[in-house]
Short mmCIF file of C-alpha atoms and ligand atoms in Angstrom, two decimals:
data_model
loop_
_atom_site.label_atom_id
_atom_site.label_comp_id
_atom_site.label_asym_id
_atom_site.label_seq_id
_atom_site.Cartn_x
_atom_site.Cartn_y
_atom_site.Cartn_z
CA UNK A 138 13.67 25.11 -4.26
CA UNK A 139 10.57 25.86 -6.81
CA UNK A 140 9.19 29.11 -6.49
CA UNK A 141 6.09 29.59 -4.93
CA UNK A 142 5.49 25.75 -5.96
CA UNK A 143 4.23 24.34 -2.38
CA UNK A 144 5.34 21.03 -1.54
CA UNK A 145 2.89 18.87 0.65
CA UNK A 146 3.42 15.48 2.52
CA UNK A 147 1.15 12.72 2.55
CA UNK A 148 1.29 10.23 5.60
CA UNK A 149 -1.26 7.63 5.06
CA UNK A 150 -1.77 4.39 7.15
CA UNK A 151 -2.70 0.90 7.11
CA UNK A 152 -5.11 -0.60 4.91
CA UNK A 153 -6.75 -0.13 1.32
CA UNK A 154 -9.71 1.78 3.35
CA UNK A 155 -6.92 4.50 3.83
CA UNK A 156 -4.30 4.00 1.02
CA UNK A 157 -6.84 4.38 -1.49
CA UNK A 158 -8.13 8.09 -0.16
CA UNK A 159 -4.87 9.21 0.44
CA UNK A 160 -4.17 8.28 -3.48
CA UNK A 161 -6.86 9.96 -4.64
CA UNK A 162 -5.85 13.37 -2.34
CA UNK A 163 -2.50 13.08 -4.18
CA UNK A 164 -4.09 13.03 -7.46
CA UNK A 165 -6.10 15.93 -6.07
CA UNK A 166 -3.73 17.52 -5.02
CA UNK A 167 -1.14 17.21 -8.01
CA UNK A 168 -3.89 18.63 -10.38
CA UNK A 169 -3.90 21.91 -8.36
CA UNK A 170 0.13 22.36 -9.18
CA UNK A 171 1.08 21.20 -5.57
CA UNK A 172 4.51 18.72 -5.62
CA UNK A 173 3.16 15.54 -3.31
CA UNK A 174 4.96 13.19 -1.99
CA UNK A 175 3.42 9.94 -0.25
CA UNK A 176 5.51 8.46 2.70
CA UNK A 177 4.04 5.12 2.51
CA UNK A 178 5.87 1.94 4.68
CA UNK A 179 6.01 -0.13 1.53
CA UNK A 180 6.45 -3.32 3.31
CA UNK A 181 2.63 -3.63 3.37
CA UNK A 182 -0.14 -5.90 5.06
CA UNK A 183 -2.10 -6.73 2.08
CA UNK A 184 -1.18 -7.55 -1.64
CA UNK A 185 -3.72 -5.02 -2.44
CA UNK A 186 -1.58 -2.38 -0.66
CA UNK A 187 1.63 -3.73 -2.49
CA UNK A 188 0.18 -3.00 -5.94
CA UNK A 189 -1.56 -0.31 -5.26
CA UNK A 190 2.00 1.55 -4.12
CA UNK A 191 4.21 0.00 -7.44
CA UNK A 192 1.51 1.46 -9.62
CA UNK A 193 2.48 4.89 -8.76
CA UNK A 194 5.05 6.93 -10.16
CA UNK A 195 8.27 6.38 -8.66
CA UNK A 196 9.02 9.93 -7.57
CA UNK A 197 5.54 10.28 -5.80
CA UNK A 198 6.33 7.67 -3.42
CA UNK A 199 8.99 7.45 -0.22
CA UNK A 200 9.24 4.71 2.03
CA UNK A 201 8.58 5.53 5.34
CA UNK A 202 10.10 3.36 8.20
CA UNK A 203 8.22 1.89 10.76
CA UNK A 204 9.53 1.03 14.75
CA UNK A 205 8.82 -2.11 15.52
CA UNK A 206 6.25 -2.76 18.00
CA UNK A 207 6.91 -4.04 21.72
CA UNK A 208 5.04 -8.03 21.29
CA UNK A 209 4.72 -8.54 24.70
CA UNK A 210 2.36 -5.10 24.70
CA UNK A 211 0.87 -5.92 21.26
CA UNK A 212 0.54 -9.65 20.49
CA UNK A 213 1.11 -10.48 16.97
CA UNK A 214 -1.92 -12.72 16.65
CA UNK A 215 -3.67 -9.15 16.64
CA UNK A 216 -5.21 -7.55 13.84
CA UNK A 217 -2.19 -7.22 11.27
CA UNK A 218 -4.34 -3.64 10.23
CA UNK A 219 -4.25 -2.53 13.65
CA UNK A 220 -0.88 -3.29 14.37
CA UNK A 221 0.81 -1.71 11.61
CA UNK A 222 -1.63 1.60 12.19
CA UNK A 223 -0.48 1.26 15.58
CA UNK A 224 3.22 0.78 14.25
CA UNK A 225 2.76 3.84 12.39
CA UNK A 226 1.57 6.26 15.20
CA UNK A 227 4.66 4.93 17.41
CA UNK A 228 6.76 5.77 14.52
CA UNK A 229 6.88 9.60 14.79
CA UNK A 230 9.85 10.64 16.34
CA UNK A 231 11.28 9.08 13.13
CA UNK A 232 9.53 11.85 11.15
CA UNK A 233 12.17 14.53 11.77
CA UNK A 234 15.55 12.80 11.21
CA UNK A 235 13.63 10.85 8.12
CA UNK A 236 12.94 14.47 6.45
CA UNK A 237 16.02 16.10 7.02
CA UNK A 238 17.70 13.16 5.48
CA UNK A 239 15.06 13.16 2.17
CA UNK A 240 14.55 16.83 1.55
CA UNK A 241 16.70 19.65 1.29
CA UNK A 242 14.19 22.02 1.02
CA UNK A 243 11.29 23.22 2.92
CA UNK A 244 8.36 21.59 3.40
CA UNK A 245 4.76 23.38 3.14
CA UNK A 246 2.41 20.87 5.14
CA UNK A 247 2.06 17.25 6.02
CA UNK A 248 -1.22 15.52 6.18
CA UNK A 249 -1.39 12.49 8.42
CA UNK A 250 -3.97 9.93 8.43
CA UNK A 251 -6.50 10.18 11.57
CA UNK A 252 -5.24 6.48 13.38
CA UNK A 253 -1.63 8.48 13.49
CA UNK A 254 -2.87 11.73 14.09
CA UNK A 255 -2.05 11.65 18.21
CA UNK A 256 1.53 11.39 17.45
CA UNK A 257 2.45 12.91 14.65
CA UNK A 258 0.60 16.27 14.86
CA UNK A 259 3.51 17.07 17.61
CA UNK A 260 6.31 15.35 15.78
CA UNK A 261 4.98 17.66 13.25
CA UNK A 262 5.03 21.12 15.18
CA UNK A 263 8.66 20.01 16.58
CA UNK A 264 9.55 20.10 12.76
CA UNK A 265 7.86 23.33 11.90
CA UNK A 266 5.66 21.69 9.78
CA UNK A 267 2.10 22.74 9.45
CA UNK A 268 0.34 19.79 10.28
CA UNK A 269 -3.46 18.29 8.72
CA UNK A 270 -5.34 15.22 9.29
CA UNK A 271 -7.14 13.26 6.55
CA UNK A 272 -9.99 11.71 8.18
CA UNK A 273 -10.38 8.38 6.70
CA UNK A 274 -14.37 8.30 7.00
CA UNK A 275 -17.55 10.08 7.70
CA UNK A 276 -17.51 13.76 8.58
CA UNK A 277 -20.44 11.90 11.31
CA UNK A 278 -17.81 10.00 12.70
CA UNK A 279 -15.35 12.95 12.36
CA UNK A 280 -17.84 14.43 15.00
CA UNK A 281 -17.48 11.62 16.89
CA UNK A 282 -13.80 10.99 17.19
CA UNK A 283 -13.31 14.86 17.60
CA UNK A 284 -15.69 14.78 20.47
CA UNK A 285 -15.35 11.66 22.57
CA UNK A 286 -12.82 13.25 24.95
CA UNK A 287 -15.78 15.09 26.57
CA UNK A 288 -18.48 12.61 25.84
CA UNK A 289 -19.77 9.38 28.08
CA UNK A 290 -19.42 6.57 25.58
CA UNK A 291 -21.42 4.69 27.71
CA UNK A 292 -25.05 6.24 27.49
CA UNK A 293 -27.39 4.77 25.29
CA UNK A 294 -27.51 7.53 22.98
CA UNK A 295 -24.51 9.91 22.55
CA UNK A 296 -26.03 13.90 21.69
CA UNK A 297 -23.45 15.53 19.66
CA UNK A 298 -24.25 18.92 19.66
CA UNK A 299 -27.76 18.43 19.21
CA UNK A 300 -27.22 17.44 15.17
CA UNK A 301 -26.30 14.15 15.37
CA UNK A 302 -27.53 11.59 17.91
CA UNK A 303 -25.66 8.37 17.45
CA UNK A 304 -27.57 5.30 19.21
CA UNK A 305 -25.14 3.65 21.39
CA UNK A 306 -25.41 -0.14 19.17
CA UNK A 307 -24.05 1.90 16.29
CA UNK A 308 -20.47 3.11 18.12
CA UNK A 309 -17.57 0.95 16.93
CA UNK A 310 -18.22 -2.17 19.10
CA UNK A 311 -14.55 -1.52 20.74
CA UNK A 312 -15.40 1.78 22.06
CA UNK A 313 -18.19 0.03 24.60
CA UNK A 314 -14.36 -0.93 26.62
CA UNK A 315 -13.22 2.02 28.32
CA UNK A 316 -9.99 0.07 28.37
CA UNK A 317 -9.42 -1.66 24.85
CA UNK A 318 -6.44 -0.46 22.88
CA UNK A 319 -8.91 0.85 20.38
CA UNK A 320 -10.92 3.05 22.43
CA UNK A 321 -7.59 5.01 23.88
CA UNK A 322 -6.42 5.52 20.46
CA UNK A 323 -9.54 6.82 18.96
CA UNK A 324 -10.06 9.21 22.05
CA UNK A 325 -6.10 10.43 22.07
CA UNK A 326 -6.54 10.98 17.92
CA UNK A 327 -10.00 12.83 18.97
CA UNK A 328 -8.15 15.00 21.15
CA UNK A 329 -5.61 15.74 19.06
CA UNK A 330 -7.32 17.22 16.36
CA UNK A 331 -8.01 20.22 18.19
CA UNK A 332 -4.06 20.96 17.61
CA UNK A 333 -3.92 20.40 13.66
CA UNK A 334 -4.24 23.43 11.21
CA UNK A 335 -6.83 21.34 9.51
CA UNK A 336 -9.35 18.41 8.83
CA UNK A 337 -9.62 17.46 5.28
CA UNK A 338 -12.43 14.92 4.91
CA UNK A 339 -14.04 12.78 1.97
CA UNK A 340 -17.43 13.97 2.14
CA UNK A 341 -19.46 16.54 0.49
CA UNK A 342 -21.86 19.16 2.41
CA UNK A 343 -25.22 17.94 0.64
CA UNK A 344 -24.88 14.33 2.29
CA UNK A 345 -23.63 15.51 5.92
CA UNK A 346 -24.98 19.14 5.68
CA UNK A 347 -25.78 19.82 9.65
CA UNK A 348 -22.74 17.52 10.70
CA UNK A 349 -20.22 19.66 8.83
CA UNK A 350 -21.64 22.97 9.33
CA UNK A 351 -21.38 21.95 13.22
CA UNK A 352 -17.83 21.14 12.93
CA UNK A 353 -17.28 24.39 11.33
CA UNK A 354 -19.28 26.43 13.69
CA UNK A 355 -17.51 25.26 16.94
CA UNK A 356 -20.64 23.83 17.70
CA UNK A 357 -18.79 20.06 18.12
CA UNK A 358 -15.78 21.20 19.50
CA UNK A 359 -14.79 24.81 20.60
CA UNK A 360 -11.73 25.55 18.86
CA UNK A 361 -11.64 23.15 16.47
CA UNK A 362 -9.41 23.70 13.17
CA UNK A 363 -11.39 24.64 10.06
CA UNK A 364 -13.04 21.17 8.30
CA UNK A 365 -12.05 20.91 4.44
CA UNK A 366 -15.08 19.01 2.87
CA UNK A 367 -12.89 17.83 -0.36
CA UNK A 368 -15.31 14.85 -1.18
CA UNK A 369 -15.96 12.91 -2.92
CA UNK A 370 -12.46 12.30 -4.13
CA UNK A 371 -12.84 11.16 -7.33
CA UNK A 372 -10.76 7.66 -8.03
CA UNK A 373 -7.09 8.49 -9.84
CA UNK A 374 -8.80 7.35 -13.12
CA UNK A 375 -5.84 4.42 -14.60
CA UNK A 376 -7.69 3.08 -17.62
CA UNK A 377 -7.32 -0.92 -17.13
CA UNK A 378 -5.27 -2.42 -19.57
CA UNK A 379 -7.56 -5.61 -20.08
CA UNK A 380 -11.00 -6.06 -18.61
CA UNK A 381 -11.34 -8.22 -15.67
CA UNK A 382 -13.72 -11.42 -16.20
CA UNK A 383 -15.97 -9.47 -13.25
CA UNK A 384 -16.40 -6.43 -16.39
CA UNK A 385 -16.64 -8.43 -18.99
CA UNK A 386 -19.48 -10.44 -16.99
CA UNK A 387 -20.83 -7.02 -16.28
CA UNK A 388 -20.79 -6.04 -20.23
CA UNK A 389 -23.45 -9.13 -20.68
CA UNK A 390 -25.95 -7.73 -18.16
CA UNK A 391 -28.94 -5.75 -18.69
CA UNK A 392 -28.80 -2.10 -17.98
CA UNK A 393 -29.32 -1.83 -13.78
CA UNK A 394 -30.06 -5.14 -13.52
CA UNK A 395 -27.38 -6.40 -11.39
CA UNK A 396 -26.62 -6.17 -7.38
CA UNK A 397 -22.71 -5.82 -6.49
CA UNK A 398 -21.99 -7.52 -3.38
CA UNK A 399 -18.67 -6.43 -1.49
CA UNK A 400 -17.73 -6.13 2.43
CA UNK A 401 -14.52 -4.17 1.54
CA UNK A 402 -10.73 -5.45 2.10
CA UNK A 403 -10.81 -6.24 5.64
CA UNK A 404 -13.94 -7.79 6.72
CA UNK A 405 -14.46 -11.37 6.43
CA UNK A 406 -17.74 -13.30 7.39
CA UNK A 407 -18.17 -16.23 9.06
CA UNK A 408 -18.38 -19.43 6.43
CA UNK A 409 -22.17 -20.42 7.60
CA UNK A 410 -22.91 -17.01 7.52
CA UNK A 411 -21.56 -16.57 3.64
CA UNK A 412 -23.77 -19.79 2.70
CA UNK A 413 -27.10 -18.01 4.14
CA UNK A 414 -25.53 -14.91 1.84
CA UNK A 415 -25.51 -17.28 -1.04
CA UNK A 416 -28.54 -18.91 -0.23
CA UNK A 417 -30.16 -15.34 -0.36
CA UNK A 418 -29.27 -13.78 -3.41
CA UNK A 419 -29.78 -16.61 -5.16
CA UNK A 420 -33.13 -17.13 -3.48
CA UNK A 421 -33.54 -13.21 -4.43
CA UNK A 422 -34.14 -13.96 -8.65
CA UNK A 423 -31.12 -10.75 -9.27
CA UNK A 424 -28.24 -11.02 -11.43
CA UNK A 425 -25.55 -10.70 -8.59
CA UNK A 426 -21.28 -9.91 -8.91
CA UNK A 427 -19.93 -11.14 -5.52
CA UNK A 428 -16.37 -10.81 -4.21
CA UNK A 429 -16.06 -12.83 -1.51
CA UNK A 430 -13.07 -12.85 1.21
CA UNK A 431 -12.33 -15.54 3.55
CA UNK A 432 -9.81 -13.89 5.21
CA UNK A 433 -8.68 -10.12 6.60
CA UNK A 434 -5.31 -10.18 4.79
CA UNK A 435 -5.41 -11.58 0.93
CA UNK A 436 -2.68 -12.81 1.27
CA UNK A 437 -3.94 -15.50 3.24
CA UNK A 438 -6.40 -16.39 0.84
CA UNK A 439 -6.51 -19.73 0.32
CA UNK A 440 -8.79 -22.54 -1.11
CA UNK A 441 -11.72 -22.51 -3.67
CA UNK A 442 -14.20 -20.24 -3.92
CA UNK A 443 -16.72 -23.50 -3.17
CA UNK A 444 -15.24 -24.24 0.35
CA UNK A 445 -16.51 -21.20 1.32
CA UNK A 446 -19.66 -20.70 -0.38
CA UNK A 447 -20.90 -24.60 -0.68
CA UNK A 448 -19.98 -27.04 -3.04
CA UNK A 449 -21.58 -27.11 -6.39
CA UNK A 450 -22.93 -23.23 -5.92
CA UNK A 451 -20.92 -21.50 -8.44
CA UNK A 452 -21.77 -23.60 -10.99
CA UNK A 453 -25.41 -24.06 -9.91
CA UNK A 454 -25.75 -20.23 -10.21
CA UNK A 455 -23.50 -19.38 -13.24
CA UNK A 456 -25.34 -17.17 -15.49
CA UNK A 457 -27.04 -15.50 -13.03
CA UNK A 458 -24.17 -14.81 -10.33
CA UNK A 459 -20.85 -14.46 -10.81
CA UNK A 460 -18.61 -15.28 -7.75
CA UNK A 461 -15.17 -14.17 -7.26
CA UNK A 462 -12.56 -13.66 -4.69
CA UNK A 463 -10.33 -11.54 -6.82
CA UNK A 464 -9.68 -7.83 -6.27
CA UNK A 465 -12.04 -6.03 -8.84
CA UNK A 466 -11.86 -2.18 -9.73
CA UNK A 467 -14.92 -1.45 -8.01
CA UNK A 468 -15.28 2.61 -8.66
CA UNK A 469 -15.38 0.79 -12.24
CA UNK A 470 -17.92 -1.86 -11.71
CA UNK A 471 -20.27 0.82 -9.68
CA UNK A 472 -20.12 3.17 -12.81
CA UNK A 473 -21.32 0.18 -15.12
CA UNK A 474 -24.38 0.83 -16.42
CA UNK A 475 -25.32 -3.24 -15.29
CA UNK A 476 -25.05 -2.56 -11.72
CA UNK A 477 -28.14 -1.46 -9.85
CA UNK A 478 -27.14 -1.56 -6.35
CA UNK A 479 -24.24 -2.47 -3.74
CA UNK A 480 -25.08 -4.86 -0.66
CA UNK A 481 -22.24 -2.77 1.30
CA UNK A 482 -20.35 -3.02 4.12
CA UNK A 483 -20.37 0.52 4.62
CA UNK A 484 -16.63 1.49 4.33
CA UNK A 485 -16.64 5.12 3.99
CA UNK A 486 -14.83 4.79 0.69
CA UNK A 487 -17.70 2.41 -0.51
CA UNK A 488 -20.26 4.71 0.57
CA UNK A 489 -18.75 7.93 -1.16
CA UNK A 490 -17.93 5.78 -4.47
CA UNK A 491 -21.67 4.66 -4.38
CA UNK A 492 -22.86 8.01 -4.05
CA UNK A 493 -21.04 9.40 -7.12
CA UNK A 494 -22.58 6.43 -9.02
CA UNK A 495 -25.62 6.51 -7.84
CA UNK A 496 -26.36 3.29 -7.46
CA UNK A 497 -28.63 2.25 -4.58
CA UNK A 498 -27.04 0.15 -1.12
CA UNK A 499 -28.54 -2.20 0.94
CA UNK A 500 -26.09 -1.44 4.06
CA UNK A 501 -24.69 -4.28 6.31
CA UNK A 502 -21.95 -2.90 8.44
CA UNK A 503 -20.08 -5.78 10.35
CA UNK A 504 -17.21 -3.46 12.60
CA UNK A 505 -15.62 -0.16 12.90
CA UNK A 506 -17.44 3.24 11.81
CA UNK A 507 -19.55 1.21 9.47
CA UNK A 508 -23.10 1.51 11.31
CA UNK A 509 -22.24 5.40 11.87
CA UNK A 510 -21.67 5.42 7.89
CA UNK A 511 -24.87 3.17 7.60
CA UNK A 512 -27.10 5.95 9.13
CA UNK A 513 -25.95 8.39 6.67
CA UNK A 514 -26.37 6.36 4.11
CA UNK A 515 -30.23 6.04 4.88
CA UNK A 516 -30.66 9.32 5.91
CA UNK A 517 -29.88 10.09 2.21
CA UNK A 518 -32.05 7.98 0.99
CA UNK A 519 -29.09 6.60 -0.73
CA UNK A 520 -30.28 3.08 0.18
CA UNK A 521 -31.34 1.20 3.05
CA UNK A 522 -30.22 -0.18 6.31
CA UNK A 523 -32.02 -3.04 8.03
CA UNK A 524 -30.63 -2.64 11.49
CA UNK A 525 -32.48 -5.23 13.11
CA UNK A 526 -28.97 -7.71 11.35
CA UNK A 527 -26.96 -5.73 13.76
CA UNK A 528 -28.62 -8.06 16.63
CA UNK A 529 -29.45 -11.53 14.13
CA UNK A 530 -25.93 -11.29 13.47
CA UNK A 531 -25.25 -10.80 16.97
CA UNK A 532 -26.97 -13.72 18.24
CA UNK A 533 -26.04 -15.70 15.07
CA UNK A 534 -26.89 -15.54 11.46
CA UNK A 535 -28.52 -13.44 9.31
CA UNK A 536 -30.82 -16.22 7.40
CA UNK A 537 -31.18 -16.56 4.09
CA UNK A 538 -34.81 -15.42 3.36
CA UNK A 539 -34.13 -12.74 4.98
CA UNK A 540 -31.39 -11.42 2.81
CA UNK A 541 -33.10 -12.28 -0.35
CA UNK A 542 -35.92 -10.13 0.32
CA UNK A 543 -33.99 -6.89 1.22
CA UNK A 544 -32.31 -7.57 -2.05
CA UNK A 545 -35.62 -7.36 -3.75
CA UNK A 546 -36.56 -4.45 -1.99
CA UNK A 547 -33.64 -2.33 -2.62
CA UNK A 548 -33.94 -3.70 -6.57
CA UNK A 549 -37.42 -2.92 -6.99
CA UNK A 550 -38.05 0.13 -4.47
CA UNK A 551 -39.35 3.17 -6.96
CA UNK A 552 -38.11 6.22 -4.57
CA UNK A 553 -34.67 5.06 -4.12
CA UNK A 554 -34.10 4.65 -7.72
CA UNK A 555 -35.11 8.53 -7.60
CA UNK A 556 -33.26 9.60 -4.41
CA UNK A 557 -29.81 8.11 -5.30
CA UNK A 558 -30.06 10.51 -8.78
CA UNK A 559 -30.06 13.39 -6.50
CA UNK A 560 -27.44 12.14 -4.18
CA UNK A 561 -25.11 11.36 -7.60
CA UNK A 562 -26.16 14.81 -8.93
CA UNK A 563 -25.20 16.66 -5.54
CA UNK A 564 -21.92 14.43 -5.58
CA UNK A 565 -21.02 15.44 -9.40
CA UNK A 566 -22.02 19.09 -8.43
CA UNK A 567 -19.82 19.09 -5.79
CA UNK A 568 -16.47 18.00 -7.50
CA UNK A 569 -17.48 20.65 -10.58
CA UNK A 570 -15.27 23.72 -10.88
CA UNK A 571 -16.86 25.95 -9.05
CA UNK A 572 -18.22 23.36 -6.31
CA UNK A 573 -17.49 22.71 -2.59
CA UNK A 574 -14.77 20.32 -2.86
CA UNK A 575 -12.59 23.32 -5.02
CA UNK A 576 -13.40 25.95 -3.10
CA UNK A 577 -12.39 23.29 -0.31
CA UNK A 578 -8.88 22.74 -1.64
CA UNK A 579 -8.99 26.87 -2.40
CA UNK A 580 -8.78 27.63 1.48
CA UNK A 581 -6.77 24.71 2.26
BR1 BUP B 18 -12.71 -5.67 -1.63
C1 BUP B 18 -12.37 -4.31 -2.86
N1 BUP B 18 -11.93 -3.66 -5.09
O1 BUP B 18 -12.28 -5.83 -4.65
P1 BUP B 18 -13.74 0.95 2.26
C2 BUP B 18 -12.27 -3.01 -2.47
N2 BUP B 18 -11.98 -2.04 -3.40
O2 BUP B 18 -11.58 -1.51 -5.57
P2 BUP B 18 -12.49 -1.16 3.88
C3 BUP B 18 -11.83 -2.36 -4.72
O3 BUP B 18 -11.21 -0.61 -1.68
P3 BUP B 18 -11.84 0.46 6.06
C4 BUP B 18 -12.19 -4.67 -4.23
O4 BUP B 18 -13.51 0.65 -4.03
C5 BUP B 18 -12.77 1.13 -1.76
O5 BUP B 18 -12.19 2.25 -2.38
C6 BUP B 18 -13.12 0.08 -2.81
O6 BUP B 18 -12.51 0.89 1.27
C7 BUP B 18 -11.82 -0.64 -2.96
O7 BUP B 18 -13.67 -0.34 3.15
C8 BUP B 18 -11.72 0.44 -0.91
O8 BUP B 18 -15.00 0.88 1.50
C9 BUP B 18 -12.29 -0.13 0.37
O9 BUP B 18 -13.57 2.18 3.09
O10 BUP B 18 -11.64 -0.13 4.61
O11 BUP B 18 -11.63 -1.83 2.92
O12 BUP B 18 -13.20 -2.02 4.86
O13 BUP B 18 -11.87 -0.71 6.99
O14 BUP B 18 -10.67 1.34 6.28
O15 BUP B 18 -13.14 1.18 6.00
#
């Protein structure tokens, strides 16, 4: 084999939300002379997922089989995200005859997604493989995850540590059932974590300073393997080879003018609830760039844009909005100098790729670890969060007016114009040769 040349394993799971990072950590990692591979199942959920994987080079990239799942445990009319991640963490005892059949020599680590981390950080040590976790999301909801073995879920704020109290209306709905499929995963990951060598997470220590020095003090969990703040990974720059109508719309705009509207690749909203969207930023007087999804999967994308939005609206507000349901480049459209801020769902990927643009968010996280990201997002002062949607949406819709003026808020509000230059700064300072994310990599 090479000399000295390490050779590292990438594992990553289901979904753009963890395709993308794991990507970007093999760019990362390439850069710093380490041979990656990715074991991707290249079968994949979405179309998004599909291209993503064919755009890589050919001998970065091994497809990794998946058992199928028992369908009287796991009913296909599931989540097609969750079943595949849950696919993936049944999979492991395929990891050790898979790499004795692909490589011939030794292998230095493997780094598993978090939703597979339960099984495969055994499979792992059975292989003699040192074993790390890429944590998909916030280094707060790191805490979290790593913690809820020993925490009540239930009370109606959860302490952790005394750094970060997490009110209970922001836990990922599922984890208020003991019982749901979710909850026993996330808690079996948590628990696992204490056996990897290592946490690498997309963060940087200036937006989750007390959360990370916590982790890394023992002060979450006792024991716990050292945390590898690596964030924020910058996007495996691919120049585009034409400019999508949503950049060349952006090219026309005036400088920060513009508010990018996006709820990520898996989060649909409800059709009345995307006309009181509508209604709102059109009501709000902004330029706006919407990608709207009717479905989880793209595939299933069907239909006009106007069944979903309203007849006539497209047209009623070209010039001012342009509506889409396309896939756009967004690390590119947040970088344009047009775009002044992100009406976010709060994806953690969404929330570190607005950070090193600094462009402002007005946060509306629908599921998952998107109301924990939410609170770090405000605590930054990287945007704002009107958590009183959390129950409108709740109890039905979030109404028009409502939206448009939070849109003029973010838009016009002096001090977050100032505060998201310092969070872009901190994020451009930590990726710089001598920041934390290098020095991360150095003692991973
Ligand atoms: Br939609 C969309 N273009 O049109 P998150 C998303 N993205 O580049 P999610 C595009 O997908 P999880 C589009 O930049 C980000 O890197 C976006 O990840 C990119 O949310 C990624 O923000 C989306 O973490 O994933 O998709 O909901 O549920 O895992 O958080």
């Amino acid at each position: 084999g090479g000399l000295d040349v390490p050779r590292v394993l990438l594992l990553p799971s289901a979904g753009m939300g963890h395709l993308i990072p794991f990507v970007r950590l093999a760019a990362a990692l390439t850069a710093r002379r380490i041979d990656v591979t990715v074991l991707a199942a290249c079968s994949t959920v979405s179309a998004a997922e599909s291209r993503l994987l064919s755009s890589l080079p050919s001998d970065l990239l091994l497809d990794f089989p998946i058992a199928p799942l028992d369908a009287s445990l796991f009913p296909p009319s599931s989540d097609p995200f969750f079943l595949r991640m849950e696919g993936l963490r049944r999979s492991a005892h395929l990891l050790q005859p898979f790499l004795s059949a692909s490589f011939s020599s030794p292998i230095s680590a493997l780094i598993v997604d978090i939703s597979a981390a339960s099984s495969f950080i055994p499979a792992a040590a059975a292989a003699n493989i040192p074993c790390f976790v890429l944590f998909t999301s916030s280094a707060a909801m790191l805490a979290l995850c790593s913690a809820s073995p020993f925490l009540s879920l239930s009370s109606s704020e959860i302490d952790i540590a005394g750094v970060l109290k997490i009110p209970n209306y922001c836990l990922p709905p599922p984890l208020h059932d003991p019982n749901h499929l979710f909850t026993t995963q996330f808690v079996e990951n948590g628990r696992a974590l204490g056996l990897a060598s290592g946490i690498l997470v997309n963060t940087f220590p200036s937006l989750e300073p007390e959360v990370l020095f916590a982790l890394n003090s023992g002060k979450v969990v006792a024991g716990l393997p050292p945390v590898f703040a690596v964030g924020p990974l910058p996007p495996a720059r691919k120049m585009p080879t034409s400019l999508s109508p949503a950049i060349q719309w952006l090219d026309k705009q005036q400088e920060r003018s513009v508010m990018y509207v996006s709820f990520g690749s898996r989060t649909m909203m409800s059709s009345a609830q995307m006309r009181e969207l509508g209604a709102g930023l059109e009501m709000s007087g902004c330029k706006f760039l919407w990608v709207v999804k009717s479905t989880k999967v793209d595939r299933d994308e069907k239909g006009d844009i106007d069944e979903f939005v309203g007849k006539g609206y497209v047209r009623r507000v070209e010039g001012r909005g342009l509506v889409v349901k396309e896939w756009v480049e967004q690390e590119v459209v947040l970088s344009h100098r047009a775009v002044a801020g992100f009406l976010s769902h709060c994806g953690w990927n969404s929330v570190t790729e607005a950070a090193a643009a600094g462009v402002r968010v007005l946060a509306w996280p629908r599921m998952g670890d998107q109301r924990v990201n939410a609170e770090v997002v405000a605590r930054n002062g990287l945007g704002l969060w009107p958590s009183e949607w959390v129950w409108e949406a709740e109890e039905g819709l979030v109404v028009g007016e409502e939206i448009s003026k939070k849109v003029r808020e973010v838009i016009e509000d002096k001090r977050l114009v100032e505060t998201v230059v310092t969070v872009a700064a901190e994020a451009a300072a930590a990726i710089a040769d001598d920041g934390s994310a290098q020095k991360s990599f150095a003692l991973f």
